[in-house]
Coordinates of N, CA and C in Angstrom, one line a residue:
Chain A
E1 N 1.1 -1.6 0.1 CA -0.2 -0.2 0.0 C 1.0 1.6 -0.2
A2 N 0.2 2.3 -0.3 CA 1.2 3.4 -0.4 C 1.4 4.0 0.7
G3 N 2.3 4.7 1.1 CA 2.6 5.4 2.2 C 1.9 6.6 2.8
V4 N 2.3 7.1 4.0 CA 1.7 8.6 4.0 C 2.6 9.7 3.0
A5 N 1.5 10.3 2.2 CA 2.3 11.2 1.8 C 2.6 13.0 2.2
Q6 N 3.9 13.4 2.1 CA 3.9 15.2 2.3 C 3.8 15.7 1.1
S7 N 3.4 16.9 1.1 CA 4.6 17.8 0.3 C 3.4 19.9 1.0
P8 N 4.8 20.4 0.9 CA 6.3 20.3 -0.1 C 6.9 19.3 0.6
R9 N 7.9 19.0 0.4 CA 9.6 17.9 0.8 C 10.6 19.3 2.0
Y10 N 10.9 21.1 1.3 CA 11.4 21.4 1.8 C 10.3 22.9 1.5
K11 N 10.6 23.8 2.1 CA 10.1 25.2 2.2 C 10.6 25.8 3.6
I12 N 11.2 26.9 2.6 CA 12.0 28.3 3.4 C 11.1 29.8 3.3
I13 N 11.6 30.3 4.1 CA 9.9 31.8 3.7 C 10.7 32.3 4.7
E14 N 10.8 33.7 4.7 CA 10.8 34.1 6.4 C 9.7 34.4 7.4
K15 N 11.2 35.0 7.8 CA 9.2 35.0 9.6 C 8.3 36.4 8.5
R16 N 7.3 36.4 9.6 CA 5.9 36.5 9.8 C 5.4 36.4 8.4
Q17 N 5.9 35.6 7.1 CA 5.1 35.2 6.4 C 4.5 33.4 6.5
S18 N 3.5 33.6 5.5 CA 2.7 32.5 6.4 C 2.6 30.7 5.2
V19 N 2.8 29.9 6.0 CA 3.5 28.3 5.2 C 2.3 27.2 5.6
A20 N 1.7 26.0 4.2 CA 1.1 26.0 5.0 C 1.4 24.1 4.1
F21 N 1.1 23.3 4.6 CA 1.8 22.1 4.9 C 0.4 20.3 4.2
W22 N 0.9 19.9 3.6 CA -1.1 18.5 3.4 C 0.1 17.8 3.2
C23 N -1.1 17.2 3.6 CA -0.7 15.4 4.0 C -1.9 14.8 3.7
N24 N -1.6 13.3 3.3 CA -2.6 12.2 2.2 C -2.0 10.9 3.6
P25 N -2.5 10.8 4.2 CA -2.9 9.7 4.8 C -2.5 8.2 4.3
I26 N -2.3 6.8 4.5 CA -2.3 5.8 4.6 C -4.2 5.7 3.7
S27 N -4.9 5.6 3.2 CA -5.8 4.2 2.9 C -6.4 4.0 4.0
G28 N -7.8 4.3 4.5 CA -8.2 3.8 5.2 C -8.1 4.2 6.5
H29 N -6.6 4.5 7.0 CA -6.2 5.2 8.0 C -6.8 6.4 8.4
A30 N -7.9 6.1 10.0 CA -8.8 6.9 10.7 C -8.4 8.5 11.1
T31 N -6.6 8.0 11.8 CA -6.2 8.2 12.9 C -4.9 9.6 12.2
L32 N -5.0 10.8 12.5 CA -3.9 11.4 11.8 C -2.8 12.4 12.9
Y33 N -2.4 12.6 12.6 CA -1.3 13.8 12.9 C 0.2 14.1 13.4
W34 N -0.4 15.3 13.5 CA 0.4 16.5 12.6 C 2.2 16.3 14.1
Y35 N 3.0 16.1 14.2 CA 4.2 16.5 14.7 C 5.2 17.9 14.4
Q36 N 5.8 18.4 15.0 CA 6.7 19.4 14.4 C 8.3 18.5 15.5
Q37 N 9.3 18.2 14.8 CA 10.6 17.7 15.5 C 11.3 18.6 15.2
I38 N 12.1 19.1 16.0 CA 13.1 20.3 16.1 C 14.8 19.7 16.2
L39 N 15.6 20.0 15.7 CA 16.9 20.1 15.0 C 17.4 19.2 16.7
G40 N 17.8 17.6 16.2 CA 18.4 16.9 17.6 C 17.5 16.6 19.0
Q41 N 15.9 16.6 18.6 CA 15.0 16.1 19.4 C 14.0 15.3 18.7
G42 N 12.9 15.0 19.9 CA 12.0 14.0 18.9 C 11.1 15.1 18.7
P43 N 9.7 13.9 18.5 CA 8.7 14.5 17.3 C 8.1 15.0 18.6
K44 N 7.6 16.3 18.6 CA 6.3 16.4 19.3 C 4.9 16.5 18.9
L45 N 3.8 15.8 19.6 CA 2.6 15.9 18.7 C 2.2 17.2 18.4
L46 N 1.5 17.9 17.3 CA 1.0 19.1 17.7 C -1.2 19.0 18.1
I47 N -1.5 17.9 16.8 CA -2.5 17.9 16.9 C -2.9 16.6 16.5
Q48 N -4.3 16.1 17.0 CA -4.2 14.3 16.3 C -5.5 14.4 15.6
F49 N -6.4 14.1 15.6 CA -7.3 13.6 14.4 C -7.3 12.4 14.2
Q50 N -9.2 11.8 14.5 CA -9.3 11.0 14.1 C -10.8 11.0 13.6
N51 N -10.9 10.8 12.9 CA -11.6 11.1 11.1 C -11.1 12.2 11.4
N52 N -12.5 13.6 11.2 CA -12.3 14.6 10.6 C -12.5 15.7 11.6
G53 N -12.9 15.0 12.9 CA -12.5 15.1 14.4 C -11.3 15.9 15.4
V54 N -11.2 16.7 15.7 CA -9.6 16.2 16.4 C -9.3 16.5 18.0
V55 N -8.5 15.6 18.3 CA -8.9 14.5 19.3 C -8.1 15.2 20.7
D56 N -6.4 16.0 20.2 CA -6.3 16.0 20.8 C -4.5 17.8 20.0
D57 N -5.1 18.8 21.0 CA -4.7 20.0 20.0 C -4.1 20.4 20.9
S58 N -3.3 20.2 22.6 CA -2.8 20.9 23.6 C -1.5 21.4 23.4
Q59 N -1.3 20.9 22.9 CA 0.4 21.5 22.9 C -0.1 22.4 20.8
L60 N -0.5 23.0 20.6 CA -0.5 23.1 18.6 C -0.2 24.6 19.6
P61 N 0.0 25.8 19.3 CA 0.3 27.6 19.4 C -1.0 27.7 18.5
K62 N -2.2 27.7 18.4 CA -3.1 28.2 18.2 C -3.3 30.4 18.1
D63 N -2.3 30.4 18.9 CA -2.2 31.1 18.2 C -1.9 31.8 16.4
R64 N -1.3 30.8 16.3 CA 0.1 30.4 14.9 C -0.8 29.9 14.3
F65 N -0.9 28.6 14.7 CA -0.9 27.6 14.5 C -2.6 26.7 13.7
S66 N -3.0 26.2 12.6 CA -4.6 26.3 12.6 C -4.0 24.3 11.4
A67 N -4.6 23.4 12.2 CA -4.9 22.8 10.7 C -5.8 22.0 11.3
E68 N -6.6 21.6 10.0 CA -8.0 21.0 8.9 C -8.3 19.7 8.4
R69 N -8.6 19.0 8.9 CA -9.5 17.5 8.2 C -10.9 17.7 7.5
L70 N -11.2 18.5 6.5 CA -12.7 18.4 5.9 C -13.0 17.2 6.2
K71 N -12.7 16.4 5.3 CA -13.2 15.1 4.6 C -12.4 14.0 5.3
G72 N -11.9 14.6 6.5 CA -11.3 12.9 7.3 C -10.4 11.9 6.2
V73 N -10.1 13.1 5.1 CA -8.6 11.8 4.2 C -7.5 13.1 4.7
D74 N -7.4 14.0 3.7 CA -6.1 15.1 3.8 C -6.1 15.9 4.9
S75 N -4.8 16.7 4.9 CA -5.1 17.3 5.8 C -4.0 18.2 6.0
T76 N -4.2 19.6 6.8 CA -3.0 21.0 6.0 C -2.9 21.8 7.0
L77 N -1.6 21.3 7.3 CA -0.9 22.4 8.9 C -1.0 23.2 7.8
K78 N -0.7 25.4 8.5 CA -0.7 26.4 8.8 C 0.3 26.9 9.4
I79 N 0.8 27.7 9.6 CA 1.3 28.7 10.0 C 1.8 29.8 9.7
Q80 N 0.7 30.2 10.6 CA 0.5 32.2 9.9 C 0.5 33.3 11.2
P81 N 1.0 33.6 11.4 CA 3.0 34.2 10.6 C 3.9 33.6 11.3
A82 N 5.3 33.3 10.7 CA 5.6 31.9 11.3 C 6.9 33.3 12.3
K83 N 7.7 32.5 12.8 CA 8.7 32.4 13.5 C 9.9 32.4 13.1
L84 N 11.2 32.8 14.1 CA 12.3 32.2 13.4 C 11.8 31.2 13.8
E85 N 11.5 30.5 15.1 CA 11.9 29.0 16.0 C 10.9 28.1 15.5
D86 N 9.6 28.3 14.4 CA 9.2 27.5 14.0 C 9.8 26.5 13.0
S87 N 11.1 26.7 12.4 CA 12.4 25.9 12.0 C 12.3 25.1 12.5
A88 N 11.9 23.6 11.8 CA 11.7 22.5 12.5 C 11.6 21.8 10.5
V89 N 10.7 20.3 10.9 CA 11.0 19.2 9.9 C 8.9 18.9 10.9
Y90 N 8.3 19.5 10.2 CA 6.6 18.8 10.5 C 6.2 17.5 9.6
L91 N 6.1 16.7 10.5 CA 5.7 15.3 10.3 C 4.5 15.2 10.3
C92 N 3.6 14.0 9.7 CA 2.0 13.5 10.0 C 2.2 12.4 10.0
A93 N 2.0 11.4 10.4 CA 1.4 10.2 10.6 C -0.2 9.8 10.1
S94 N -0.6 8.6 10.2 CA -1.5 8.2 10.2 C -1.8 6.9 10.4
G95 N -2.6 6.6 11.1 CA -2.4 4.6 11.8 C -3.9 4.6 12.3
R96 N -4.6 3.3 11.8 CA -5.5 2.2 12.2 C -6.5 1.9 13.2
R97 N -5.5 2.4 14.4 CA -5.8 2.5 15.4 C -4.5 3.8 16.5
T98 N -4.7 3.8 18.2 CA -4.0 5.0 17.9 C -2.5 3.5 18.5
D99 N -2.4 3.0 18.5 CA -1.3 1.6 18.9 C -0.1 1.7 18.0
T100 N -0.3 2.1 17.0 CA 0.8 2.5 16.2 C 0.7 2.9 14.2
Q101 N 1.9 4.1 14.5 CA 1.7 5.6 13.4 C 3.0 4.9 12.8
Y102 N 2.0 5.4 10.7 CA 3.3 5.0 9.9 C 3.4 6.4 9.4
F103 N 4.5 6.9 9.5 CA 5.1 8.6 8.7 C 5.5 8.9 7.7
G104 N 4.6 9.6 7.2 CA 5.4 10.7 6.4 C 7.2 10.8 5.9
P105 N 6.8 11.4 4.5 CA 9.1 11.6 4.8 C 9.2 13.4 5.1
G106 N 8.0 14.3 6.6 CA 8.0 15.3 6.6 C 8.8 16.5 6.1
T107 N 8.2 17.6 6.2 CA 8.4 18.5 5.8 C 9.2 19.7 6.5
R108 N 10.1 19.4 5.3 CA 11.7 20.5 5.9 C 11.3 22.2 6.1
L109 N 11.0 22.9 7.2 CA 11.0 24.6 7.3 C 11.2 25.6 7.4
T110 N 11.8 26.3 6.5 CA 13.3 26.9 7.5 C 12.8 28.5 7.7
V111 N 12.6 29.2 8.1 CA 12.1 30.2 8.6 C 13.7 31.8 8.8
L112 N 13.6 32.3 8.0 CA 15.0 33.8 7.7 C 14.7 35.0 8.5
Chain B
G1 N 3.4 11.4 35.2 CA 3.5 11.6 33.9 C 4.0 10.9 32.9
N2 N 3.6 11.2 31.6 CA 4.1 9.6 30.7 C 5.6 10.8 30.6
S3 N 6.8 10.1 30.2 CA 7.7 10.5 29.2 C 9.1 9.1 29.0
V4 N 9.8 9.2 27.8 CA 10.7 8.1 28.0 C 11.8 8.6 28.6
T5 N 12.8 8.2 28.1 CA 14.1 8.0 28.5 C 15.1 7.8 27.5
Q6 N 15.7 8.1 26.9 CA 17.4 7.1 26.4 C 18.0 8.2 26.4
M7 N 19.7 6.6 26.1 CA 20.5 7.2 26.0 C 21.2 8.6 25.1
E8 N 22.2 9.2 26.0 CA 22.5 9.6 24.5 C 23.6 9.7 23.9
G9 N 23.2 10.2 22.1 CA 24.3 9.6 21.1 C 25.1 11.1 21.6
P10 N 25.9 10.7 20.3 CA 26.1 10.0 18.8 C 26.8 8.5 19.9
V11 N 26.6 7.9 18.7 CA 27.1 5.8 19.0 C 27.9 5.5 18.6
T12 N 28.7 5.9 18.2 CA 29.9 5.1 17.0 C 29.8 4.1 17.1
L13 N 29.9 3.2 16.0 CA 30.6 1.3 16.4 C 31.7 1.3 14.7
S14 N 31.6 -0.2 15.1 CA 32.7 -0.3 14.0 C 31.6 -1.9 13.9
E15 N 31.4 -2.0 12.6 CA 30.1 -3.2 11.3 C 31.1 -4.7 12.1
E16 N 29.4 -5.1 12.8 CA 30.4 -5.9 13.2 C 30.0 -6.5 15.0
A17 N 29.5 -5.2 15.8 CA 30.1 -4.8 16.9 C 28.6 -4.9 17.1
F18 N 29.1 -5.3 19.1 CA 27.4 -5.5 20.2 C 26.6 -3.8 19.5
L19 N 25.2 -3.8 19.9 CA 24.7 -2.1 19.9 C 23.9 -2.8 20.8
T20 N 23.8 -1.4 21.8 CA 22.6 -1.5 23.0 C 22.0 -0.1 23.0
I21 N 21.0 0.6 22.7 CA 20.3 1.1 23.4 C 19.6 1.8 24.1
N22 N 20.2 1.9 25.4 CA 19.2 2.2 26.7 C 18.1 3.1 26.2
C23 N 16.4 2.4 26.9 CA 16.0 3.3 27.1 C 14.9 2.8 27.7
T24 N 14.5 3.7 29.0 CA 12.6 3.7 30.6 C 11.9 4.9 29.9
Y25 N 10.9 4.4 31.1 CA 10.6 4.7 30.2 C 9.1 5.3 32.0
T26 N 8.3 6.3 32.0 CA 7.1 6.8 33.0 C 6.3 7.1 32.3
A27 N 5.5 6.2 33.6 CA 3.8 5.5 32.0 C 3.3 5.4 33.2
T28 N 1.8 6.5 33.6 CA 1.2 6.6 34.8 C 0.0 4.8 35.0
G29 N -0.2 4.4 33.1 CA -1.1 3.4 32.8 C 0.1 2.4 32.1
Y30 N -0.5 1.2 31.5 CA 0.4 0.6 31.1 C 0.6 0.4 29.4
P31 N 1.9 1.1 29.1 CA 1.9 1.7 27.6 C 2.2 0.7 26.7
S32 N 2.3 0.8 25.3 CA 2.3 0.8 24.4 C 3.9 0.6 24.4
L33 N 5.1 -0.1 24.0 CA 6.2 0.8 23.6 C 6.8 0.1 22.4
F34 N 7.7 1.4 21.6 CA 7.7 1.2 20.2 C 10.0 1.7 19.7
W35 N 9.8 1.0 18.9 CA 11.6 1.6 18.1 C 11.5 2.0 17.3
Y36 N 11.2 3.5 16.9 CA 11.0 4.0 15.9 C 12.8 4.5 14.8
V37 N 13.2 4.5 14.1 CA 13.4 4.3 13.2 C 14.8 5.6 11.7
Q38 N 14.7 6.4 12.0 CA 14.3 6.9 10.6 C 16.2 7.2 10.3
Y39 N 15.7 6.9 8.6 CA 17.2 7.3 7.8 C 17.7 9.1 7.6
P40 N 18.7 9.1 7.2 CA 18.7 10.5 6.8 C 17.6 10.9 5.9
G41 N 16.9 12.3 6.2 CA 16.2 12.5 5.0 C 14.7 12.3 4.7
E42 N 14.1 11.1 5.5 CA 13.3 10.2 5.6 C 12.4 10.6 6.8
G43 N 11.6 10.2 6.9 CA 9.9 10.5 8.3 C 11.3 8.7 8.9
L44 N 10.2 8.9 9.6 CA 10.2 7.7 10.8 C 10.1 6.4 10.8
Q45 N 9.9 5.2 11.4 CA 9.4 4.4 10.5 C 9.6 3.6 12.2
L46 N 8.5 2.5 12.3 CA 8.2 1.7 12.9 C 9.8 0.4 12.3
L47 N 10.5 -0.1 13.9 CA 10.9 -1.1 14.1 C 10.8 -1.7 14.4
L48 N 10.5 -2.0 16.0 CA 9.5 -3.0 16.4 C 8.3 -2.8 17.3
K49 N 7.6 -3.0 18.3 CA 7.1 -2.8 19.1 C 6.2 -3.5 20.3
A50 N 6.7 -3.3 21.3 CA 5.8 -4.6 22.1 C 4.8 -4.2 23.1
T51 N 3.2 -4.8 23.5 CA 2.6 -3.9 23.9 C 2.2 -4.8 26.3
K52 N 2.6 -5.3 26.4 CA 3.1 -6.0 27.5 C 3.7 -6.1 27.8
A53 N 3.2 -6.3 28.7 CA 5.6 -6.5 30.3 C 5.8 -8.1 29.8
D54 N 6.9 -8.1 29.1 CA 7.5 -9.3 29.0 C 7.9 -9.3 27.1
D55 N 6.6 -9.2 26.8 CA 6.9 -9.2 24.9 C 8.4 -8.6 24.4
K56 N 8.8 -9.5 23.6 CA 9.9 -9.1 23.0 C 9.3 -9.1 21.3
G57 N 9.9 -7.8 21.5 CA 9.8 -6.7 19.6 C 11.0 -7.6 18.9
S58 N 10.8 -7.7 17.7 CA 12.2 -8.0 16.8 C 11.5 -7.3 15.3
N59 N 13.0 -7.5 15.0 CA 12.9 -7.0 13.3 C 13.9 -6.7 12.6
K60 N 14.4 -7.2 11.9 CA 15.7 -7.0 11.0 C 16.8 -6.9 12.3
G61 N 16.3 -8.3 13.4 CA 17.7 -7.8 13.8 C 18.3 -7.5 14.8
F62 N 17.3 -6.9 14.8 CA 16.1 -5.9 16.8 C 15.7 -6.0 17.2
E63 N 16.5 -6.3 18.7 CA 15.6 -7.0 19.1 C 14.8 -6.5 20.5
A64 N 13.5 -6.1 21.5 CA 13.6 -5.4 22.2 C 13.0 -5.9 23.7
T65 N 12.8 -6.1 24.9 CA 12.1 -6.7 25.8 C 11.7 -6.3 26.8
Y66 N 10.4 -5.5 26.4 CA 9.7 -5.1 28.1 C 9.5 -5.7 29.0
R67 N 10.3 -4.8 29.7 CA 10.4 -4.8 31.2 C 10.1 -4.3 32.1
K68 N 9.3 -4.3 32.5 CA 8.0 -3.9 33.6 C 8.9 -3.5 34.5
E69 N 9.5 -4.6 35.0 CA 10.3 -4.3 36.6 C 11.1 -3.8 36.7
T70 N 12.3 -2.6 35.2 CA 13.3 -1.7 35.9 C 12.1 -0.6 34.0
T71 N 10.9 -0.6 33.8 CA 10.1 -0.1 33.1 C 11.5 0.7 32.0
S72 N 12.1 -0.6 30.8 CA 12.5 -0.4 30.3 C 12.6 -1.1 28.8
F73 N 13.2 -0.8 27.9 CA 12.3 -1.2 26.5 C 14.1 -1.2 26.3
H74 N 15.5 -1.5 25.7 CA 16.5 -1.7 25.5 C 16.7 -2.2 23.7
L75 N 17.2 -1.7 23.0 CA 16.9 -2.1 21.9 C 18.6 -2.9 21.5
E76 N 19.1 -3.8 21.0 CA 19.2 -4.9 21.3 C 20.1 -4.6 20.2
K77 N 21.6 -5.0 19.0 CA 21.0 -6.4 17.6 C 22.9 -6.9 18.1
G78 N 23.1 -7.5 18.0 CA 24.2 -8.5 17.5 C 25.6 -8.0 16.9
S79 N 24.7 -7.7 15.4 CA 25.5 -7.4 15.0 C 25.6 -6.5 13.7
V80 N 26.0 -4.7 13.7 CA 25.9 -4.4 13.5 C 26.4 -4.0 11.9
Q81 N 25.9 -3.6 11.0 CA 25.8 -3.4 10.1 C 25.8 -1.4 9.1
V82 N 26.8 -0.9 8.8 CA 26.9 0.1 7.8 C 24.8 0.5 8.0
S83 N 24.9 -0.2 6.7 CA 23.0 0.3 6.5 C 22.7 0.5 7.3
D84 N 22.9 0.7 9.1 CA 22.1 0.8 10.3 C 22.0 1.5 11.1
S85 N 23.2 2.9 10.8 CA 23.7 4.0 10.7 C 21.8 5.0 10.0
A86 N 21.3 5.5 11.9 CA 20.8 6.3 11.3 C 20.1 6.9 12.8
V87 N 19.7 7.4 13.1 CA 18.6 7.8 14.8 C 17.7 6.9 15.1
Y88 N 17.4 6.5 16.4 CA 16.4 5.6 16.9 C 15.8 7.1 18.2
F89 N 14.6 6.3 17.5 CA 13.9 6.9 19.1 C 12.4 5.5 19.2
C90 N 12.8 6.1 20.5 CA 12.7 4.9 21.5 C 11.1 5.8 21.9
A91 N 9.7 5.6 22.1 CA 8.6 5.9 22.4 C 7.0 5.3 22.4
L92 N 6.2 4.9 23.6 CA 4.8 4.8 23.7 C 4.3 5.5 24.0
V93 N 3.3 5.0 24.4 CA 1.2 5.1 23.9 C 1.0 4.1 25.2
E94 N 0.0 5.1 25.9 CA -0.9 4.4 27.1 C -2.0 4.2 25.8
L95 N -2.3 2.6 26.6 CA -3.7 2.0 26.4 C -5.2 3.2 26.0
T96 N -5.2 4.1 27.4 CA -6.2 4.8 27.2 C -6.0 5.5 26.9
G97 N -5.4 6.5 26.5 CA -5.1 7.3 25.5 C -4.6 7.3 23.8
N98 N -4.0 8.3 23.5 CA -3.8 9.3 22.5 C -2.5 8.9 21.9
Q99 N -2.0 10.0 22.8 CA -0.5 10.8 22.7 C 0.7 9.9 22.7
F100 N 1.5 9.7 21.5 CA 2.8 9.1 21.6 C 3.6 10.1 22.2
Y101 N 5.1 9.8 23.0 CA 6.0 10.5 23.1 C 6.6 10.1 23.3
F102 N 8.0 10.4 22.9 CA 8.7 9.8 22.4 C 10.2 11.0 23.0
G103 N 11.0 9.3 22.8 CA 12.8 9.9 23.7 C 13.9 11.3 22.6
T104 N 14.5 11.8 22.6 CA 14.7 13.1 22.0 C 15.2 12.2 20.6
G105 N 16.1 10.3 21.4 CA 17.1 10.3 20.0 C 18.3 10.4 19.4
T106 N 18.3 8.5 19.6 CA 20.2 7.9 19.6 C 20.4 8.2 18.5
S107 N 21.3 9.5 18.1 CA 22.1 9.5 16.5 C 23.5 8.3 16.7
L108 N 23.2 6.9 15.4 CA 24.4 5.4 15.3 C 24.8 5.9 14.4
T109 N 26.7 5.5 14.1 CA 27.4 5.4 13.0 C 28.0 4.4 13.1
V110 N 27.6 3.7 11.9 CA 28.3 2.5 11.4 C 29.7 2.4 10.5
I111 N 31.0 2.2 11.3 CA 31.5 2.0 9.9 C 32.3 0.8 10.5
P112 N 32.0 0.5 8.4 CA 33.6 -0.8 8.3 C 34.7 -1.0 8.9

């Protein structure tokens, strides 16, 4: 089966600009996650969806980050406006159940 | 609260050497435990998992045993190869929860 797809793979923007990332999970996976991975650290959960509903967004900086999964399939994560400290790899993962996750290749964001 | 602590890297080994990467955890309930591997420029891939005490997860020559008494899930491989060079992440998820907790990762370099 096809894996989790993410785009773009790389993005460079200036601070205060906006950026959006896209994720297409594995077919049939109801659960979708967005993580932020800062260089040298483990992934940090930003938001978790079950179908098109939010299960956990407690660590999402809601003043600048937003995410949606309107039809319970694809998802977008947006940052508006970006800050220097948002430079990281943004990982999308999906799963059938909450005990196993399959990760996409990630989007590497550089904020200048 | 829940957390995962991994041995700090980087770890450098010669080919065919024995590998151990330590992982200990703190959990309020009964977690499932995972090892993920991240190759350069790629997303995380599930390496192995264990869902209850005394379970042994294994894959590609790697093994880890869920030790409840020592709250550990150490990763081992008897003979590493150059192709095993990557960053390894230990992680847990509570059975009653949804959020994954990742360690900070351990970088492994295997030299010929």
